[in-house]
XYZ file of N, CA and C in Angstrom:
333
model
N 0.702 -1.058 -0.474
C 0.208 -0.185 0.116
C 0.639 0.605 -0.006
N 0.714 2.399 -1.110
C 1.682 3.479 -1.112
C 1.116 4.176 -0.021
N 2.628 4.868 0.508
C 2.586 5.806 1.664
C 2.165 7.360 1.103
N 1.213 7.575 1.986
C 0.736 9.701 2.274
C 2.096 10.441 3.003
N 2.362 11.098 1.738
C 3.761 11.805 2.683
C 2.749 13.264 3.447
N 1.679 13.617 3.032
C 0.769 14.574 3.174
C 0.768 14.469 5.070
N 1.139 15.289 6.011
C 0.913 15.176 7.507
C -0.173 15.587 8.019
N -0.962 14.927 8.685
C -1.968 14.202 9.488
C -1.886 16.021 10.345
N -3.418 16.404 10.312
C -3.741 17.447 11.220
C -4.728 16.865 12.451
N -3.760 17.053 12.917
C -4.939 16.585 15.161
C -5.469 17.752 15.560
N -5.133 19.087 14.791
C -5.694 20.620 15.483
C -7.004 20.643 15.133
N -7.170 21.785 15.942
C -9.536 21.880 15.160
C -9.028 22.202 13.665
N -9.922 22.264 12.799
C -10.493 22.626 11.594
C -10.125 23.833 11.431
N -10.268 24.206 10.291
C -9.790 25.864 10.053
C -10.935 25.971 9.426
N -11.486 27.595 9.411
C -12.237 27.816 8.561
C -11.691 28.021 6.611
N -11.787 28.144 5.975
C -10.997 28.012 4.386
C -11.836 29.939 4.257
N -10.384 30.640 4.143
C -10.436 32.231 4.067
C -11.885 32.432 2.598
N -12.251 33.226 2.719
C -13.676 33.532 1.438
C -12.460 33.853 0.338
N -13.304 33.902 -0.677
C -12.821 34.200 -1.914
C -12.435 36.135 -2.406
N -11.378 36.298 -2.405
C -11.332 37.873 -2.696
C -12.343 38.716 -3.133
N -12.699 39.976 -2.030
C -14.149 41.038 -2.503
C -14.939 40.345 -2.058
N -14.989 39.437 -1.504
C -16.459 38.016 -0.888
C -16.110 38.571 0.811
N -17.313 38.297 1.340
C -17.644 38.579 3.055
C -17.600 37.034 3.210
N -17.043 36.462 4.646
C -17.488 35.532 4.827
C -18.341 35.692 5.369
N -18.956 34.118 5.070
C -20.770 34.209 5.701
C -20.617 34.273 7.353
N -19.521 33.559 7.695
C -20.070 33.975 9.847
C -19.729 34.957 9.683
N -19.249 35.912 9.420
C -18.960 37.692 9.709
C -20.122 38.338 9.230
N -20.854 37.928 7.962
C -21.586 38.347 7.790
C -23.439 37.913 8.872
N -23.126 36.825 9.445
C -24.401 36.374 10.345
C -24.157 37.234 11.498
N -22.822 37.767 11.919
C -22.505 38.210 12.894
C -22.435 39.759 13.073
N -22.365 40.264 11.326
C -22.479 41.628 12.060
C -21.730 42.564 11.651
N -20.177 41.584 11.448
C -18.909 42.122 11.328
C -18.936 42.546 9.747
N -18.200 43.703 9.907
C -17.502 44.741 8.137
C -16.149 45.033 8.218
N -15.893 44.203 7.209
C -14.680 43.295 6.858
C -14.028 44.872 6.532
N -15.106 46.148 5.665
C -14.343 47.626 5.456
C -13.770 48.225 6.421
N -14.265 48.005 8.136
C -14.687 49.243 8.941
C -12.995 48.400 9.497
N -12.316 50.127 10.036
C -11.653 50.163 11.082
C -11.248 51.264 11.968
N -10.297 51.420 12.951
C -10.574 52.565 13.372
C -8.917 53.141 13.711
N -9.094 54.141 13.601
C -7.827 55.442 13.682
C -7.529 55.651 14.396
N -5.803 55.867 15.291
C -5.952 56.999 15.968
C -4.734 57.851 15.135
N -5.035 58.902 15.061
C -4.397 60.012 14.410
C -3.959 61.458 14.773
N -3.378 62.608 14.422
C -2.589 63.525 14.982
C -3.918 64.286 15.244
N -5.103 63.585 14.741
C -6.363 64.987 15.418
C -7.339 63.425 15.668
N -6.905 63.090 16.610
C -7.968 62.314 18.025
C -8.245 60.588 16.886
N -9.666 60.677 17.214
C -9.886 58.787 17.130
C -10.998 59.083 15.860
N -10.943 58.119 14.965
C -11.579 58.135 13.422
C -12.015 57.060 13.234
N -13.546 56.290 13.239
C -14.721 55.434 12.680
C -14.097 55.224 11.386
N -13.394 54.703 10.091
C -13.711 54.594 8.966
C -13.238 53.346 8.350
N -14.544 53.648 6.949
C -15.007 52.490 6.239
C -14.975 52.922 5.267
N -14.522 51.159 4.593
C -14.187 51.385 3.115
C -15.730 51.423 2.478
N -15.658 52.131 1.486
C -17.546 51.766 0.239
C -17.035 51.164 -0.697
N -17.302 49.679 -1.466
C -17.272 49.407 -2.267
C -17.320 50.614 -3.679
N -17.083 50.918 -4.797
C -17.430 51.292 -5.856
C -19.352 50.354 -6.435
N -19.856 49.192 -5.927
C -20.419 49.792 -6.506
C -21.977 49.683 -4.838
N -21.263 50.363 -3.635
C -22.252 50.612 -3.112
C -21.983 52.231 -3.745
N -21.404 52.929 -4.106
C -20.970 54.382 -3.726
C -22.706 54.294 -5.093
N -23.547 55.555 -4.667
C -24.801 55.972 -5.479
C -25.153 57.140 -5.569
N -24.340 58.148 -4.757
C -24.658 59.803 -4.971
C -23.651 60.299 -5.171
N -23.522 61.029 -5.543
C -22.132 62.515 -5.462
C -22.289 63.332 -4.338
N -20.896 62.897 -3.958
C -19.548 63.304 -2.769
C -19.151 64.318 -2.788
N -18.838 65.360 -1.664
C -17.434 66.350 -2.008
C -16.745 65.768 -0.456
N -15.538 65.500 -1.538
C -14.633 65.086 -0.746
C -13.931 66.502 0.099
N -13.747 66.385 1.349
C -13.440 67.358 2.488
C -12.102 68.101 1.846
N -11.057 66.756 1.804
C -9.735 66.832 1.577
C -8.896 67.930 0.255
N -10.339 67.531 -0.913
C -9.428 68.252 -2.190
C -10.671 69.090 -2.835
N -11.812 68.788 -1.987
C -13.037 69.717 -2.537
C -13.493 69.503 -3.791
N -12.594 68.272 -4.795
C -13.723 67.745 -5.836
C -14.828 66.585 -5.907
N -15.165 66.495 -6.435
C -16.464 65.919 -6.232
C -16.232 63.823 -6.517
N -16.845 63.091 -5.494
C -16.654 61.174 -5.410
C -17.849 61.400 -6.191
N -17.223 60.521 -7.498
C -19.375 60.395 -8.385
C -19.312 59.007 -8.128
N -20.925 58.725 -8.479
C -20.957 57.541 -8.557
C -20.295 56.034 -8.566
N -20.502 54.805 -8.305
C -19.584 54.463 -8.985
C -18.241 54.355 -8.441
N -17.753 54.956 -7.331
C -16.249 54.778 -7.378
C -16.319 54.992 -5.691
N -14.859 54.047 -5.624
C -14.709 53.514 -4.095
C -14.062 54.732 -3.096
N -14.306 54.931 -1.782
C -13.608 56.019 -1.345
C -14.246 54.851 0.280
N -14.184 56.534 0.933
C -13.846 55.788 2.718
C -14.819 57.145 3.362
N -15.570 56.054 4.068
C -16.207 57.856 4.505
C -15.669 57.500 6.450
N -15.454 58.288 6.687
C -15.189 58.648 8.275
C -16.170 59.413 9.329
N -15.742 59.134 10.468
C -16.554 59.699 11.634
C -15.584 59.987 13.015
N -15.889 60.836 13.796
C -14.844 61.383 15.453
C -15.706 59.696 15.639
N -14.762 59.201 16.978
C -14.843 58.226 17.550
C -14.953 58.607 18.759
N -14.562 59.784 19.021
C -14.366 60.668 20.393
C -14.197 61.833 20.603
N -15.673 61.587 20.117
C -16.789 62.948 20.229
C -17.220 62.920 21.314
N -17.459 64.329 21.524
C -18.339 64.496 23.433
C -19.409 64.267 23.233
N -19.994 64.071 21.698
C -21.135 63.930 22.224
C -22.178 62.915 21.297
N -20.897 62.107 21.199
C -20.630 60.283 21.233
C -21.274 59.976 20.026
N -21.113 58.794 19.198
C -21.024 58.578 18.228
C -21.847 58.510 17.088
N -23.377 58.580 18.238
C -24.601 58.596 17.014
C -24.581 60.365 16.515
N -24.314 61.556 16.791
C -24.026 62.782 16.843
C -22.807 62.722 15.805
N -21.560 62.320 15.635
C -20.441 62.003 14.651
C -20.546 61.696 14.068
N -21.493 60.150 13.746
C -22.567 60.142 12.955
C -23.114 60.834 11.482
N -23.681 61.138 11.984
C -24.476 62.277 11.537
C -22.994 63.316 10.718
N -22.221 63.615 11.160
C -21.375 64.385 10.837
C -20.021 63.768 9.663
N -20.546 62.708 9.015
C -19.636 61.824 8.646
C -18.936 62.529 7.847
N -18.323 62.398 6.793
C -17.834 62.464 5.615
C -16.940 61.706 4.733
N -17.436 61.619 3.124
C -16.744 61.303 2.426
C -15.046 61.423 1.724
N -14.117 60.421 1.699
C -12.917 60.635 1.274
C -12.239 59.928 0.148
N -11.841 60.620 -0.717
C -10.883 59.667 -1.816
C -9.546 59.248 -0.732
N -9.409 58.086 -0.882
C -8.676 57.104 -0.442
C -7.103 57.838 -0.468
N -6.556 58.666 -1.244
C -5.802 59.496 -1.138
C -5.522 60.579 -0.557
N -6.770 61.748 -0.101
C -7.148 62.582 0.261
C -6.875 62.262 2.101
N -7.700 60.774 2.092
C -7.680 60.402 3.510
C -6.310 60.473 4.220
N -5.328 59.495 3.332
C -4.041 58.986 3.479
C -3.284 60.095 3.805
N -3.426 61.393 2.835
C -2.631 62.101 2.726
C -3.098 63.823 3.815
N -3.816 63.309 4.414
C -4.932 64.594 4.935
C -3.684 65.414 5.651
N -4.153 66.990 5.977
C -2.932 68.313 6.881
C -3.011 67.307 8.235
N -2.253 67.829 8.497
C -1.305 67.631 10.093
C -1.758 68.760 10.775
N -2.419 69.567 10.822
C -2.840 70.506 11.617
C -4.118 71.021 12.361
N -4.931 69.514 12.163
C -6.150 69.253 12.567
C -7.789 69.490 11.599
N -7.298 70.377 10.611
C -8.331 70.667 9.785
C -8.819 69.909 8.722
N -9.603 69.739 8.515
C -10.486 69.073 6.832
C -9.168 69.626 5.581
């Protein structure tokens, strides 16, 4: 009988990673958003969410460059995580940014 050279796994089974651009089914059931993260910057804490091109359905104005973000363009939505009025009030004041504008934003705390 031929011998198998593959190592046997004795540990717990791992879930396969989802295909690129797809969300894991368990994460979807739990309500986890893979495009969301929190950042700490020179200007405080920020919630940052990536918006895919297929989800961008309106025109927005980027506060970094003042140019339009047209429908169908991937971009970021940001809002303060350390607002004194709470996350709900900060969420109402969220802004849509180009990815490059967000990463190169001003260091003096102004948009």
